[in-house]
Coordinates of C-alpha atoms and ligand atoms in Angstrom, one line a residue:
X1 CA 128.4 210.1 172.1
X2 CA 131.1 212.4 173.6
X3 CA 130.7 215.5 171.3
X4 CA 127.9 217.6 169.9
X5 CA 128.2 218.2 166.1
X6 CA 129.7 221.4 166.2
X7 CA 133.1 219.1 168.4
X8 CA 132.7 220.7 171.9
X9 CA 132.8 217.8 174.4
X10 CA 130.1 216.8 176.5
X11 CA 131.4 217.3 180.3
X12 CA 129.8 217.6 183.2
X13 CA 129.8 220.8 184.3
X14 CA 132.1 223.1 186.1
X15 CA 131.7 223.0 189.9
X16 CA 129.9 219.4 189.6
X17 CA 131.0 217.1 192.3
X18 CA 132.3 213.5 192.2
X19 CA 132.0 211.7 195.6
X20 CA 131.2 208.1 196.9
X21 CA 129.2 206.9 199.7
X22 CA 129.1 204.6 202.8
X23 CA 127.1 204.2 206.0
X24 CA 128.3 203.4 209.8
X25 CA 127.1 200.0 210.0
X26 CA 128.4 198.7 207.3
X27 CA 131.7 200.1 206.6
X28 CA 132.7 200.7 211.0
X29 CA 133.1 197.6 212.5
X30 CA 134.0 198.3 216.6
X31 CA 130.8 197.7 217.2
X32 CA 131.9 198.0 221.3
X33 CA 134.9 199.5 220.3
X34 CA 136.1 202.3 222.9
X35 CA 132.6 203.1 224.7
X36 CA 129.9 202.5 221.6
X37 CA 126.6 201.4 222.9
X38 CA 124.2 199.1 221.1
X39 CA 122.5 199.5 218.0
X40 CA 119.3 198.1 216.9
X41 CA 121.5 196.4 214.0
X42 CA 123.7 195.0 217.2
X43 CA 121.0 193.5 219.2
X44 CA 119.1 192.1 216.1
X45 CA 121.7 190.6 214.5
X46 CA 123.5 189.0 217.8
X47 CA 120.1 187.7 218.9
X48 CA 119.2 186.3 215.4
X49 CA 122.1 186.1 213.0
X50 CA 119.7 183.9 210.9
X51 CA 118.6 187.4 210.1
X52 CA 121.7 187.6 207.5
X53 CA 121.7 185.5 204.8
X54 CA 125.4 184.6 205.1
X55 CA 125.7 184.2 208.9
X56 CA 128.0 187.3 209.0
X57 CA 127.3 191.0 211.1
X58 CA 128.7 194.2 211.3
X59 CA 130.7 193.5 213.7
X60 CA 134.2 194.1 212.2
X61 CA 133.0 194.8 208.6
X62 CA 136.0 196.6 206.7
X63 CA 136.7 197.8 210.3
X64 CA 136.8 201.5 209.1
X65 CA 136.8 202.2 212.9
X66 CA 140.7 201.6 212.7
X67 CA 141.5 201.9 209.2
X68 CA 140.2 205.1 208.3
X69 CA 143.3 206.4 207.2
X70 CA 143.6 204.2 204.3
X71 CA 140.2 205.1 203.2
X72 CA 141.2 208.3 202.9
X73 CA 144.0 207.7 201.0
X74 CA 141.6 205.6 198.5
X75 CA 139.4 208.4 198.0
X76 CA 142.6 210.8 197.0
X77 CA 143.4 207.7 194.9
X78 CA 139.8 208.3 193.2
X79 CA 140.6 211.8 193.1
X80 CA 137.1 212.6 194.5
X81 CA 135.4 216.3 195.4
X82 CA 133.2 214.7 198.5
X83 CA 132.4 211.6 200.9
X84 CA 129.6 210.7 201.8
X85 CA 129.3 209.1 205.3
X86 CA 127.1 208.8 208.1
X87 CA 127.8 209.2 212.1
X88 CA 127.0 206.0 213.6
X89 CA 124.9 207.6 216.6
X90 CA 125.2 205.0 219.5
X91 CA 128.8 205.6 218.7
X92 CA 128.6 209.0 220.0
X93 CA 125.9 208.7 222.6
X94 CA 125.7 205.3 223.6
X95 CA 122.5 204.9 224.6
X96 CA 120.7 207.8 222.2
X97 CA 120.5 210.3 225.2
X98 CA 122.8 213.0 224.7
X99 CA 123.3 213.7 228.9
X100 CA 126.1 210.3 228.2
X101 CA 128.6 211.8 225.4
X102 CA 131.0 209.3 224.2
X103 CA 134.0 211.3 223.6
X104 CA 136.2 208.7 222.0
X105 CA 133.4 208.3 219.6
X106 CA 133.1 212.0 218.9
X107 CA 137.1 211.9 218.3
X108 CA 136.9 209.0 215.3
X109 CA 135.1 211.3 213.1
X110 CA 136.7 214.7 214.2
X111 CA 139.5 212.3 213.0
X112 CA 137.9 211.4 209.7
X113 CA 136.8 214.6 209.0
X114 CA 139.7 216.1 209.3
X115 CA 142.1 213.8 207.8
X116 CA 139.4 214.4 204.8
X117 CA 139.6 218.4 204.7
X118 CA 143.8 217.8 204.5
X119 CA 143.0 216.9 201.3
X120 CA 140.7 219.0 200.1
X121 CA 137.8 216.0 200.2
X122 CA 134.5 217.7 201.4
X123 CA 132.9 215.2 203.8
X124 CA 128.9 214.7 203.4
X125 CA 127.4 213.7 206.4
X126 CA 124.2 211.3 207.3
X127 CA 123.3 212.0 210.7
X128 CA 121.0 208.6 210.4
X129 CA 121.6 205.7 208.1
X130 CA 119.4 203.0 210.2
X131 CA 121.5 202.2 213.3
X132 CA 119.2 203.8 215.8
X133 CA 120.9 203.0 219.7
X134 CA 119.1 200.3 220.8
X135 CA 117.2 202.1 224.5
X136 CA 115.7 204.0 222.0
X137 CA 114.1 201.4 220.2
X138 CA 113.4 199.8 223.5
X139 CA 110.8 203.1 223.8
X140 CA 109.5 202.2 220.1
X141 CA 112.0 203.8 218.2
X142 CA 110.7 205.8 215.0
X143 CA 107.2 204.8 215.9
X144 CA 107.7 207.0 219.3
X145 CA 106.7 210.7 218.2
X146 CA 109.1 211.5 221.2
X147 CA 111.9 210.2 218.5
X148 CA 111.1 214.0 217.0
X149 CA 113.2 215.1 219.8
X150 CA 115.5 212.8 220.6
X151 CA 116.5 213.0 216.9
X152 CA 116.8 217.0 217.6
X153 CA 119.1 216.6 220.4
X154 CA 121.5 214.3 218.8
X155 CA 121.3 216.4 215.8
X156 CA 121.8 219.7 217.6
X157 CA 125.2 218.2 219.2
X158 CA 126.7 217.0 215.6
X159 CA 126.2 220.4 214.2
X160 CA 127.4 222.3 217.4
X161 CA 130.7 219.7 217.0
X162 CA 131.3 219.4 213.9
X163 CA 129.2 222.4 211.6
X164 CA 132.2 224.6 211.3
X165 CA 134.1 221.7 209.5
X166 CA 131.3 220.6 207.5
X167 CA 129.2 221.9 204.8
X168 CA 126.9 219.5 203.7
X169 CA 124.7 217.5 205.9
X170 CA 121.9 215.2 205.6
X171 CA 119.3 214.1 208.2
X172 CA 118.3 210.9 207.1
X173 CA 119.1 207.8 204.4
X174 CA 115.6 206.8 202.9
X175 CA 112.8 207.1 205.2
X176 CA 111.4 204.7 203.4
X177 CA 113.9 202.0 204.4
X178 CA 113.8 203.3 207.8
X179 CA 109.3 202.9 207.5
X180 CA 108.6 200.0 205.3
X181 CA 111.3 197.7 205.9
X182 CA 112.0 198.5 209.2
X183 CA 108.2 198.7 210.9
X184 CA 106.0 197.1 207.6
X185 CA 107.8 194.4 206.1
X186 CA 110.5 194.0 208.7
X187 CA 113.3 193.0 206.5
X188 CA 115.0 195.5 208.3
X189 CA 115.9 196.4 211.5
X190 CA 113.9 196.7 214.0
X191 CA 112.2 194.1 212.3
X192 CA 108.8 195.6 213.7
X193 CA 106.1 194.2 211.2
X194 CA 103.2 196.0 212.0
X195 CA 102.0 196.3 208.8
X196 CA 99.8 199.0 207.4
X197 CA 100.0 201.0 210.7
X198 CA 103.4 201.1 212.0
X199 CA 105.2 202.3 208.4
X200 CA 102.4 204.8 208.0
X201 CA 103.1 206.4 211.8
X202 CA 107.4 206.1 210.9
X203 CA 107.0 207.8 208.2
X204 CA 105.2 211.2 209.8
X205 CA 107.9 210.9 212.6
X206 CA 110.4 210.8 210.4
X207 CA 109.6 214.1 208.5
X208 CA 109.0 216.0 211.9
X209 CA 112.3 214.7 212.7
X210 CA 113.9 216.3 209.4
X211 CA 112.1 219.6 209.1
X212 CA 112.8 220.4 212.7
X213 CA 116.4 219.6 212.4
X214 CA 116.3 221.7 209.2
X215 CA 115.2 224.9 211.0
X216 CA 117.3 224.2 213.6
X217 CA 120.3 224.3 211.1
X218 CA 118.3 227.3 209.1
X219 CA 117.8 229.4 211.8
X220 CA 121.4 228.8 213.9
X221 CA 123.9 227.6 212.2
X222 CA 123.1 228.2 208.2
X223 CA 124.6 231.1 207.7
X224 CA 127.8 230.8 210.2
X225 CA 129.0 228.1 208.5
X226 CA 127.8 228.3 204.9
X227 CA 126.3 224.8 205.1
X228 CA 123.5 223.1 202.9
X229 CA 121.2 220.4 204.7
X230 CA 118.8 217.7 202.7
X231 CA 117.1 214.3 202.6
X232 CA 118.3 211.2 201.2
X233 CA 115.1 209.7 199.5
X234 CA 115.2 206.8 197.1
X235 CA 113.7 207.0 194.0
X236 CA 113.8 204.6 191.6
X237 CA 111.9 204.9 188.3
X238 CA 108.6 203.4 187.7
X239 CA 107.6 202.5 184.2
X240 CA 104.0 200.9 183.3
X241 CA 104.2 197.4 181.9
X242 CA 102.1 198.4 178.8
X243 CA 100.0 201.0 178.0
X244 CA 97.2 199.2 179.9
X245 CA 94.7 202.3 181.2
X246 CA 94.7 200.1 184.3
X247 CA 98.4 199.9 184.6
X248 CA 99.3 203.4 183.6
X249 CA 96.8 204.3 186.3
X250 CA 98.5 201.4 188.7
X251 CA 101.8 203.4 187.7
X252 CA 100.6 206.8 188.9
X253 CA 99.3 205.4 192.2
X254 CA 102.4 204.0 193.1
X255 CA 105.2 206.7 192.0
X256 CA 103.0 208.8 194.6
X257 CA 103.0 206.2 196.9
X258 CA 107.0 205.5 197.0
X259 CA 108.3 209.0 195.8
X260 CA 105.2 211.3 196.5
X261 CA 105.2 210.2 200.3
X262 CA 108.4 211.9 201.1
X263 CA 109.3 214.1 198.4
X264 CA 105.6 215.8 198.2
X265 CA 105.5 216.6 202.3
X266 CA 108.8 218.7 201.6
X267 CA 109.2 219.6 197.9
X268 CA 105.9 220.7 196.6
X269 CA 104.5 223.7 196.7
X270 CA 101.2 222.6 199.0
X271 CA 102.9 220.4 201.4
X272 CA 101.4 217.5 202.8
X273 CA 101.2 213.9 201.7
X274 CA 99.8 213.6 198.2
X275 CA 96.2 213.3 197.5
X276 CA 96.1 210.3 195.9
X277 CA 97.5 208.5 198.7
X278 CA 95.6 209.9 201.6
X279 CA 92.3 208.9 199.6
X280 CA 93.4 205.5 198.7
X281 CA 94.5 204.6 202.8
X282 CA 91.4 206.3 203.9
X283 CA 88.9 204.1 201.7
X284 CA 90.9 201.1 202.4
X285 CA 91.0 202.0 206.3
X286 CA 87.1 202.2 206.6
X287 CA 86.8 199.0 204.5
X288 CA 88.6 197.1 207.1
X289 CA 86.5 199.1 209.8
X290 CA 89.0 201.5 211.1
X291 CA 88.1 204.7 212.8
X292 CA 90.2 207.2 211.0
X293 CA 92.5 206.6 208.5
X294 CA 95.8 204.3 208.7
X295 CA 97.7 207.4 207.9
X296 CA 98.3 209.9 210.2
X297 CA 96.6 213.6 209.2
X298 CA 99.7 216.4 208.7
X299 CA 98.2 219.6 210.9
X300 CA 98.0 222.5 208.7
X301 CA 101.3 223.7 211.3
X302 CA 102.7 220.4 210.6
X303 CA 102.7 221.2 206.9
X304 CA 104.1 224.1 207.2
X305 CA 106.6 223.2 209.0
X306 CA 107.9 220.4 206.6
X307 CA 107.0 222.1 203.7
X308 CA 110.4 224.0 201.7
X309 CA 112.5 221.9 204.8
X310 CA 115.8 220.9 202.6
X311 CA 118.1 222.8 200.6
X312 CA 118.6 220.1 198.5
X313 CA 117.4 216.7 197.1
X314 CA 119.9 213.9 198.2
X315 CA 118.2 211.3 195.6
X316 CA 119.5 207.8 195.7
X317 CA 118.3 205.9 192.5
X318 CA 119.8 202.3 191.5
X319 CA 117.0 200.7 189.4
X320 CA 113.4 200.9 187.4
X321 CA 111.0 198.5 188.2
X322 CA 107.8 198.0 185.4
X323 CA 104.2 198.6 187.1
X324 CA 101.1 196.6 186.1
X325 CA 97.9 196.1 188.5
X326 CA 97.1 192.6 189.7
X327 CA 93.4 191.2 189.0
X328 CA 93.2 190.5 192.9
X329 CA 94.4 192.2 195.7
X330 CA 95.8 189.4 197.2
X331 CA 98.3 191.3 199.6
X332 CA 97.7 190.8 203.6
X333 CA 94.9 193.8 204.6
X334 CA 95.9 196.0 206.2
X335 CA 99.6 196.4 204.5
X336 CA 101.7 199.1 202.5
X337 CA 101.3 196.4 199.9
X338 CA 97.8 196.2 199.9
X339 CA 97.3 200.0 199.6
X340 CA 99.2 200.2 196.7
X341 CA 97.9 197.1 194.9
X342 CA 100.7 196.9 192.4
X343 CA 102.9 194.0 190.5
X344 CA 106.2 194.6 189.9
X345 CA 108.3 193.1 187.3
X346 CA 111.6 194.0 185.0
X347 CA 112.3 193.8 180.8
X348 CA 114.1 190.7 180.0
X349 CA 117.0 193.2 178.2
X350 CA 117.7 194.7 182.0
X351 CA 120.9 193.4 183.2
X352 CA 121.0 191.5 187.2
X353 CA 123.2 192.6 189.6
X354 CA 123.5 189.9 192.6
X355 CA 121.1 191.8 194.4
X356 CA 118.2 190.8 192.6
X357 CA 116.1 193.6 193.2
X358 CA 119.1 195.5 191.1
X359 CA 118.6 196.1 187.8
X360 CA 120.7 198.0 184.6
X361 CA 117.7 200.2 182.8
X362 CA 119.9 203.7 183.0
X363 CA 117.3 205.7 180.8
X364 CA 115.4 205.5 184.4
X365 CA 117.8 207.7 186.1
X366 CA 117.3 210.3 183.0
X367 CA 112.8 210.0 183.5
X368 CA 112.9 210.2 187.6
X369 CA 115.2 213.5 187.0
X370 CA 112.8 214.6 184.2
X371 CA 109.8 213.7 185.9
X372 CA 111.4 215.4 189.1
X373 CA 111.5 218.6 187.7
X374 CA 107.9 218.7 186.2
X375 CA 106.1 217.8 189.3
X376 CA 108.3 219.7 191.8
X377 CA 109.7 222.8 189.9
X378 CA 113.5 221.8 189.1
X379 CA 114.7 220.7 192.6
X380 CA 118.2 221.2 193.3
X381 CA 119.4 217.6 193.4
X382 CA 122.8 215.7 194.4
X383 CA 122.4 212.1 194.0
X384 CA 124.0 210.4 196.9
X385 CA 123.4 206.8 196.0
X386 CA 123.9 205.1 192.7
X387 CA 125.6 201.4 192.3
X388 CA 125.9 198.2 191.4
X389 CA 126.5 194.8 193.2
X390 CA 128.5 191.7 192.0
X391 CA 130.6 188.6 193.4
X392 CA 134.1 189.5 194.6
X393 CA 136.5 189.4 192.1
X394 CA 138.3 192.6 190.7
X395 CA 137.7 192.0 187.2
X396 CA 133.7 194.2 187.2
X397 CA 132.7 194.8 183.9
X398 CA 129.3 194.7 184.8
X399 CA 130.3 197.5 187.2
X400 CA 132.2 199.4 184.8
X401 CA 129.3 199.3 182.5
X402 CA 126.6 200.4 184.9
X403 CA 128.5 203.1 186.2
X404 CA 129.3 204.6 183.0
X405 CA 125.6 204.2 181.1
X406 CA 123.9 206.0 184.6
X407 CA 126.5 208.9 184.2
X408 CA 125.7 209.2 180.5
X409 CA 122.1 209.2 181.5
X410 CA 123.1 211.8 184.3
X411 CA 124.8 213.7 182.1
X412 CA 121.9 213.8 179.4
X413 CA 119.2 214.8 181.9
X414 CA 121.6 217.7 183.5
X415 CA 122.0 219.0 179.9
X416 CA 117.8 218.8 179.3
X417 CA 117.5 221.2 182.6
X418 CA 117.7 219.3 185.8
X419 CA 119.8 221.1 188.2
X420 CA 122.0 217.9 189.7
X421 CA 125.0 219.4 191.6
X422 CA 126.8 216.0 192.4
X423 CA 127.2 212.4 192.4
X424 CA 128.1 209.6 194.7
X425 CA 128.8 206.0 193.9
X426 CA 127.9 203.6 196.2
X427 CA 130.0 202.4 197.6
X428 CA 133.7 203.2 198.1
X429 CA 134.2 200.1 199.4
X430 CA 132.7 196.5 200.1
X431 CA 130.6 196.5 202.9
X432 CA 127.9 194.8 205.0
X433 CA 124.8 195.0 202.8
X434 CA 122.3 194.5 205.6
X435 CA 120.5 191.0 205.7
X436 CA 122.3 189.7 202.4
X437 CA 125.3 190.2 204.9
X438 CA 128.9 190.3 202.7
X439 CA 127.4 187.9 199.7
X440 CA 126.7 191.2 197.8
X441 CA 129.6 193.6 196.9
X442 CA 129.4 197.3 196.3
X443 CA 132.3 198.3 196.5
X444 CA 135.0 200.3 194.1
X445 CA 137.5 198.3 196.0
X446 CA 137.2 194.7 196.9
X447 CA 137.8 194.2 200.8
X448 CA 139.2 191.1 202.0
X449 CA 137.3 190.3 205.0
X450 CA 139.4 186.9 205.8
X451 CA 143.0 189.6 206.2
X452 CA 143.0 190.7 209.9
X453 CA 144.1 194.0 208.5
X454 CA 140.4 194.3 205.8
X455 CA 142.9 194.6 202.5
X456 CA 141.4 196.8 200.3
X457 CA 142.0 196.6 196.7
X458 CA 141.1 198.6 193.7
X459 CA 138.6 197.2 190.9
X460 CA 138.5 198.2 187.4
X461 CA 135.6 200.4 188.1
X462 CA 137.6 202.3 190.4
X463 CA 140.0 203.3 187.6
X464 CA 137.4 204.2 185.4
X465 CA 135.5 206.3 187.9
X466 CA 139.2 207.9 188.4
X467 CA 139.5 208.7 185.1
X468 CA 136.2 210.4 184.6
X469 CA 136.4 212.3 187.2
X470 CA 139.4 213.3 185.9
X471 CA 138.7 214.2 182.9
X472 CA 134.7 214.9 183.8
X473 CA 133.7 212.7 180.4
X474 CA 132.3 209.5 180.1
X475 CA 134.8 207.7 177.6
X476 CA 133.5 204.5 176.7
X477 CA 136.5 203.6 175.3
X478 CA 138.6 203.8 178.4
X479 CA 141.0 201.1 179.3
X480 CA 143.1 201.0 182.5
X481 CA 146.5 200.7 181.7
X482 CA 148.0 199.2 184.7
X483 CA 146.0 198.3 187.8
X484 CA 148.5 200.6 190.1
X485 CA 146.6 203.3 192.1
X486 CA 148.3 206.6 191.9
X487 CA 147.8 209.7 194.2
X488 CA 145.8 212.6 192.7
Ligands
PNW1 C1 120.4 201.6 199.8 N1 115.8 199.2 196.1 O1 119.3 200.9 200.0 C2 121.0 201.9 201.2 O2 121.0 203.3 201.5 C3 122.4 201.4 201.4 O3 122.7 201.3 202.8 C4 122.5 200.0 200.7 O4 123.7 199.4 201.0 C5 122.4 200.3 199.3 O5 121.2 201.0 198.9 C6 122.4 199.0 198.4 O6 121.3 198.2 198.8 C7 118.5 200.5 199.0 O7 115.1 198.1 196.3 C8 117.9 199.2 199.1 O8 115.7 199.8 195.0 C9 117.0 198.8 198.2 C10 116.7 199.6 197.1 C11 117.3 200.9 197.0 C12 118.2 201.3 197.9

């Protein structure tokens, strides 16, 4: 419904920002373009590209490397406040070291960025969105607690380079990509499967790695250059199947366990990993006759120091998944899986994207935001991830209604108290969706991978996300005119 009874129009609010989002690997291409070293995505994917579903890599993706000029020009087509994209950083330091600087690398995004800020588009940076340079996965990569440091140091130089230019920043995309995919289930890269141990030992790094980058920027650069700095942590609703006790229960366990583990460390007023978790891994760790417990203790200086680390919750949420308890345990011991014991399923009513983990249930967004600000005390919040995937084809109503029901369902929750400063679709573009290579778009605008030149051409949803950024409402009844971009 666009207006309350008494006819003032529901709008976002003044100052809310409209962005979209992309990562390195899959937007880039150059993959040895102009000095880049390797990435772990590089080396996996040449050495196994049965790893991708389609055959395809990252290679030459939507080559952004060389076309970065026209994406510009489509997000002043949009009309958006902010991008949201992430330094690629074997790009800039070839080999992850920062004593071997790749200045051409440095110059694409001093390029980017400030082809962005002609136009008054605020650029959002991801220092990490899973392309870690492959000599640093040769030395374990996240599972290396020297990876604290490393991450440090590479962090220290983007912010000495490019912290004047740039307000917000964002350590990493979804630790929990990084941990359970890449080092548990490895569905990811590095496709480390070391499971129950290796996700659990990630995951600590990871944080370290955030919090001290966090009061590096809090302490030096903060204040000189009126930045923010956050996390990017998925969370996706959870629902129980029925109001089983067992499920309900099953529900509560497993929130903790996906949302809890990263969001509790930093956002809660005790710090640390939450209860429920470190109980559940430690009974199930002496059960199979370990020592200590699977997950790595937090010192009480470790705590501290992650505790309050992030100025603001970058949340990215695409989907609800229903929760019940299986009779069995039947997951491999030891296993992220098997510690949280839990069955995952979706209502019939859901719409599919053609990712099939994707599905439409909107009111999610709304509960996660609500349930957000009850356990963690109103955290100030920019999503920077919300989308939908299809077949090519410009014509994406499925798109178009996606986008539209999550903003009403954004818009609904902001109005009930939760303090959400921004949005980004993903994505701005079609891109290399990891191991379901180009077979599932993202994008706002189709690319043609088959042109030599990476076409990119506006969808339907593009126009509609113009137009409500635009006019900051949600108008269902919005139809595109003509499918002929203009400049905002
Ligand atoms: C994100 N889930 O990953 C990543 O940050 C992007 O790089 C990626 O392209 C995008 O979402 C679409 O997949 C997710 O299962 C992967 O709910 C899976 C889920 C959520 C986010």
């Amino acid at each position: 419904c666009l207006a309350w009874s008494d006819g003032s129009i529901r709008r976002f609010p003044p100052g809310f920002m409209f962005g979209v989002a992309s990562a390195a690997y899959q937007v880039e291409g150059g993959w040895d373009a102009d000095g880049k070293g390797e990435s772990m995505w590089d080396r996996s994917i040449h050495e196994h590209p049965d790893l991708v579903s389609d055959g395809t890599s990252g290679d030459l993706s939507a080559d952004s490397y060389h076309n970065y000029k026209r994406d510009v020009e489509m997000l002043r087509e949009l009309g958006v406040d902010f991008y949201r994209f992430s330094i690629s950083w074997p790009r800039v330091f070839p080999d992850g070291f920062t004593n071997n600087k790749n200045e051409a690398g440095f110059q694409y995004y001093d390029n980017l960025i400030d082809e962005l800020l002609k136009y008054n588009i605020e650029p959002m940076i991801t220092m990490y969105h899973f392309d870690l340079p492959q000599k640093l996965q040769d030395l374990g990569g996240w599972a290396n607690p020297l990876s604290i440091l490393w991450f440090e140091d590479y962090a220290r130089n983007l912010l000495e380079q490019y912290g004047s230019k740039v307000k917000y920043w964002i350590t990493f995309n979804q630790p929990n990509g990084i941990c359970m995919e890449g080092y548990g289930d490895g569905t990811m890269a590095p496709f480390v499967s070391v499971k129950g141990i290796a996700e659990y030992i990630c995951v600590k790094n990871v944080l370290l790695a955030h919090a001290r980058v966090w009061k590096m920027f809090n302490d030096k650069f903060r204040v000189k250059n009126k930045g923010s700095l956050g996390i990017s942590i998925a969370v996706n609703w959870l629902d129980p199947l029925n109001n089983a006790t067992e499920n309900v229960q099953a529900t509560d366990e497993y929130r903790e366990f996906t949302i809890g583990l990263y969001v509790n460390p930093i956002f809660s007023k005790a710090g640390d990993f939450p209860q429920v978790v470190k109980d559940i891994i430690a009974r199930n760790s002496k059960e199979q006759g370990f020592r200590k417990s699977r997950l790595p203790v937090l010192t009480s200086d470790e705590i501290s120091a992650i505790r309050g680390s992030a100025d603001f919750l970058a949340m990215n949420h695409y989907t609800t998944s229903l929760v019940s308890r299986p009779k069995k345990n039947n997951h491999p011991s030891p296993s992220f899986e098997h510690d949280a014991n839990v069955k995952l399923t979706y209502s019939k009513h859901w719409a599919v994207a053609k990712s099939p983990w994707l599905r439409s249930a909107p009111y999610g967004l709304y509960k996660a935001l609500i349930y957000l600000n009850l356990k963690y005390d109103y955290p100030s919040i920019i999503i920077t991830e919300n989308g939908w995937s299809s077949d090519p084809g410009l014509d994406d109503t499925q798109r178009v209604d996606n986008l539209r029901s999550y903003l009403n369902a954004l818009l609904l929750a902001i109005e009930d108290g939760a303090e959400v400063s921004g949005y980004a679709a993903w994505s701005l573009m079609d891109n290399f969706e990891w191991t379901a290579g180009l077979s599932e778009r993202f994008g706002l605008y189709e690319v043609d991978f088959d042109a030599a030149e990476k076409t990119r051409t506006p969808r339907k949803s593009a126009f509609v996300y113009k137009e409500i950024i635009a006019s900051r409402i949600v108008d269902e009844a919005f139809e595109p005119k003509s499918l002929q971009m203009t400049l905002s």
